[in-house]
PDB file of C-alpha atoms in Angstrom:
ATOM      1  CA  ASP A   1      99.448 104.778 127.432  1.00 37.00           C
ATOM      2  CA  ASP A   2     102.076 102.316 126.253  1.00 39.00           C
ATOM      3  CA  GLU A   3     105.093 104.647 126.127  1.00 42.00           C
ATOM      4  CA  GLY A   4     107.806 103.368 123.821  1.00 43.00           C
ATOM      5  CA  GLY A   5     105.855 100.237 122.976  1.00 45.00           C
ATOM      6  CA  GLY A   6     104.066  98.976 119.927  1.00 45.00           C
ATOM      7  CA  GLY A   7     100.637 100.162 121.037  1.00 47.00           C
ATOM      8  CA  VAL A   8      99.083 103.579 121.418  1.00 52.00           C
ATOM      9  CA  GLY A   9     101.716 106.242 121.909  1.00 59.00           C
ATOM     10  CA  GLY A  10     104.524 103.877 120.993  1.00 91.00           C
ATOM     11  CA  PHE A  11     107.667 104.250 118.955  1.00 96.00           C
ATOM     12  CA  TRP A  12     108.006 102.302 115.709  1.00 97.00           C
ATOM     13  CA  THR A  13     111.167 101.916 113.634  1.00 97.00           C
ATOM     14  CA  PHE A  14     111.297 101.069 109.940  1.00 98.00           C
ATOM     15  CA  ARG A  15     114.685  99.454 109.311  1.00 96.00           C
ATOM     16  CA  ARG A  16     116.091  97.959 106.146  1.00 96.00           C
ATOM     17  CA  MET A  17     117.148  94.294 106.243  1.00 95.00           C
ATOM     18  CA  GLY A  18     120.343  95.214 104.388  1.00 93.00           C
ATOM     19  CA  TYR A  19     122.023  98.239 102.849  1.00 94.00           C
ATOM     20  CA  THR A  20     123.396  96.817  99.585  1.00 95.00           C
ATOM     21  CA  GLU A  21     121.732  94.937  96.724  1.00 97.00           C
ATOM     22  CA  ALA A  22     123.715  91.827  97.747  1.00 96.00           C
ATOM     23  CA  GLU A  23     122.492  91.991 101.374  1.00 94.00           C
ATOM     24  CA  ASN A  24     118.907  92.928 100.522  1.00 97.00           C
ATOM     25  CA  PRO A  25     118.033  91.939  96.933  1.00 97.00           C
ATOM     26  CA  SER A  26     114.264  92.105  97.554  1.00 97.00           C
ATOM     27  CA  HIS A  27     114.544  95.536  99.269  1.00 98.00           C
ATOM     28  CA  GLN A  28     112.916  94.384 102.521  1.00 98.00           C
ATOM     29  CA  VAL A  29     112.127  96.776 105.360  1.00 97.00           C
ATOM     30  CA  VAL A  30     111.049  95.489 108.792  1.00 97.00           C
ATOM     31  CA  LEU A  31     108.812  97.359 111.253  1.00 97.00           C
ATOM     32  CA  ILE A  32     109.876  97.037 114.898  1.00 96.00           C
ATOM     33  CA  SER A  33     108.221  98.344 118.070  1.00 95.00           C
ATOM     34  CA  GLY A  34     109.999 100.198 120.861  1.00 92.00           C
ATOM     35  CA  GLU A  35     110.477  96.865 122.656  1.00 90.00           C
ATOM     36  CA  GLY A  36     112.172  95.356 119.615  1.00 90.00           C
ATOM     37  CA  MET A  37     109.117  93.266 118.716  1.00 93.00           C
ATOM     38  CA  PRO A  38     107.900  92.966 115.120  1.00 95.00           C
ATOM     39  CA  VAL A  39     104.817  95.028 114.226  1.00 96.00           C
ATOM     40  CA  GLU A  40     102.532  93.426 111.633  1.00 96.00           C
ATOM     41  CA  ILE A  41     102.165  95.419 108.415  1.00 96.00           C
ATOM     42  CA  GLU A  42      99.876  92.938 106.668  1.00 91.00           C
ATOM     43  CA  GLY A  43      99.194  89.225 106.460  1.00 91.00           C
ATOM     44  CA  GLY A  44     100.965  88.521 109.744  1.00 92.00           C
ATOM     45  CA  ASN A  45     104.181  89.906 108.285  1.00 95.00           C
ATOM     46  CA  PRO A  46     106.276  92.744 109.812  1.00 97.00           C
ATOM     47  CA  THR A  47     108.209  93.252 106.556  1.00 97.00           C
ATOM     48  CA  MET A  48     107.507  94.948 103.260  1.00 97.00           C
ATOM     49  CA  GLY A  49     109.290  94.988  99.934  1.00 97.00           C
ATOM     50  CA  CYS A  50     110.222  98.331  98.384  1.00 98.00           C
ATOM     51  CA  ARG A  51     110.812  99.158  94.722  1.00 98.00           C
ATOM     52  CA  ALA A  52     114.397 100.250  95.396  1.00 98.00           C
ATOM     53  CA  LEU A  53     117.000  99.670  98.099  1.00 96.00           C
ATOM     54  CA  GLN A  54     116.023 103.019  99.671  1.00 97.00           C
ATOM     55  CA  PRO A  55     112.370 103.097 100.780  1.00 98.00           C
ATOM     56  CA  THR A  56     110.279 106.049  99.616  1.00 98.00           C
ATOM     57  CA  ALA A  57     108.178 108.250 101.878  1.00 98.00           C
ATOM     58  CA  ASP A  58     105.034 106.924 100.179  1.00 98.00           C
ATOM     59  CA  GLU A  59     106.061 103.295 100.821  1.00 99.00           C
ATOM     60  CA  ILE A  60     106.662 104.063 104.507  1.00 99.00           C
ATOM     61  CA  LEU A  61     103.368 105.980 104.784  1.00 98.00           C
ATOM     62  CA  GLY A  62     101.435 103.101 103.210  1.00 98.00           C
ATOM     63  CA  ALA A  63     103.006 100.548 105.539  1.00 98.00           C
ATOM     64  CA  LEU A  64     102.427 102.822 108.541  1.00 98.00           C
ATOM     65  CA  GLU A  65      98.747 103.151 107.659  1.00 97.00           C
ATOM     66  CA  ARG A  66      98.311  99.374 107.220  1.00 97.00           C
ATOM     67  CA  ALA A  67     100.149  98.586 110.481  1.00 97.00           C
ATOM     68  CA  ALA A  68      98.195 101.208 112.460  1.00 96.00           C
ATOM     69  CA  ARG A  69      94.904  99.740 111.196  1.00 95.00           C
ATOM     70  CA  ARG A  70      95.981  96.233 112.225  1.00 93.00           C
ATOM     71  CA  MET A  71      97.177  97.407 115.643  1.00 91.00           C
ATOM     72  CA  GLY A  72      94.110  99.589 116.140  1.00 93.00           C
ATOM     73  CA  ALA A  73      96.465 102.396 117.154  1.00 92.00           C
ATOM     74  CA  LYS A  74      99.041 104.743 115.713  1.00 94.00           C
ATOM     75  CA  PRO A  75     102.471 105.334 117.240  1.00 96.00           C
ATOM     76  CA  LYS A  76     103.491 108.682 118.718  1.00 96.00           C
ATOM     77  CA  SER A  77     106.663 108.574 116.676  1.00 97.00           C
ATOM     78  CA  ILE A  78     108.393 106.632 113.939  1.00 98.00           C
ATOM     79  CA  ALA A  79     111.996 106.438 112.823  1.00 98.00           C
ATOM     80  CA  VAL A  80     113.432 105.552 109.435  1.00 98.00           C
ATOM     81  CA  ASP A  81     116.992 104.766 108.350  1.00 97.00           C
ATOM     82  CA  GLU A  82     116.797 106.798 105.113  1.00 97.00           C
ATOM     83  CA  LYS A  83     117.576 110.489 105.716  1.00 97.00           C
ATOM     84  CA  SER A  84     116.326 111.663 102.304  1.00 98.00           C
ATOM     85  CA  ILE A  85     112.650 110.905 103.103  1.00 98.00           C
ATOM     86  CA  ILE A  86     112.415 112.387 106.616  1.00 98.00           C
ATOM     87  CA  ALA A  87     111.414 115.923 105.572  1.00 98.00           C
ATOM     88  CA  ARG A  88     108.480 114.591 103.512  1.00 98.00           C
ATOM     89  CA  LEU A  89     107.408 112.212 106.292  1.00 98.00           C
ATOM     90  CA  GLN A  90     107.514 115.075 108.819  1.00 98.00           C
ATOM     91  CA  LEU A  91     105.440 117.254 106.480  1.00 98.00           C
ATOM     92  CA  VAL A  92     102.753 114.585 106.038  1.00 98.00           C
ATOM     93  CA  LEU A  93     102.775 113.136 109.567  1.00 98.00           C
ATOM     94  CA  GLY A  94     103.191 116.378 111.537  1.00 96.00           C
ATOM     95  CA  PRO A  95      99.483 117.327 111.358  1.00 97.00           C
ATOM     96  CA  THR A  96      98.547 113.798 112.564  1.00 95.00           C
ATOM     97  CA  GLY A  97     100.647 114.182 115.721  1.00 95.00           C
ATOM     98  CA  ILE A  98     103.198 111.540 114.699  1.00 97.00           C
ATOM     99  CA  PHE A  99     106.848 112.597 115.016  1.00 97.00           C
ATOM    100  CA  CYS A 100     109.367 111.259 112.486  1.00 98.00           C
ATOM    101  CA  GLY A 101     113.078 110.993 113.164  1.00 97.00           C
ATOM    102  CA  TYR A 102     116.240 109.333 111.878  1.00 97.00           C
ATOM    103  CA  TYR A 103     117.382 105.899 113.012  1.00 94.00           C
ATOM    104  CA  PRO A 104     120.957 105.328 111.828  1.00 92.00           C
ATOM    105  CA  PRO A 105     121.820 102.079 110.046  1.00 86.00           C
ATOM    106  CA  PRO A 106     123.576  99.460 112.182  1.00 79.00           C
ATOM    107  CA  SER A 107     127.283  99.817 112.848  1.00 81.00           C
ATOM    108  CA  GLU A 108     129.764  97.221 111.583  1.00 80.00           C
ATOM    109  CA  GLU A 109     129.779  95.746 115.115  1.00 81.00           C
ATOM    110  CA  GLU A 110     125.982  95.439 115.165  1.00 75.00           C
ATOM    111  CA  LEU A 111     126.023  93.828 111.719  1.00 70.00           C
ATOM    112  CA  ALA A 112     128.587  91.275 112.919  1.00 74.00           C
ATOM    113  CA  ASN A 113     126.424  90.493 115.974  1.00 75.00           C
ATOM    114  CA  MET A 114     123.378  90.024 113.706  1.00 66.00           C
ATOM    115  CA  GLY A 115     125.317  87.573 111.567  1.00 62.00           C
ATOM    116  CA  GLY A 116     125.634  89.995 108.675  1.00 51.00           C
ATOM    117  CA  PRO A 117     128.809  91.054 106.911  1.00 52.00           C
ATOM    118  CA  ALA A 118     131.340  92.652 109.225  1.00 46.00           C
TER     119      ALA A 118
END
């Protein structure tokens, strides 16, 4: 059992590439494993584009399903940085044994360290 990792029983985080239209005009979300490694969603790519700046529960669920198929395993838990979709994700994922929690957006200090606006 790969606790915290990208494999079976791991922890995956869906995190937006930016939190304003200027930072993230194509509404990209990246999927990262517990070790901070990218997790492929499809076509070798760990990112997905969303219709709006805030990802929807259905967009996250679709990406989760595609990534789990590619990995041949589902995580034990996922985290998202959009509070408004957590209740729906918990409702859908609860019966599958996948926990869903909140992963806060990066702080100003983290953004500065990532080369983003500070």
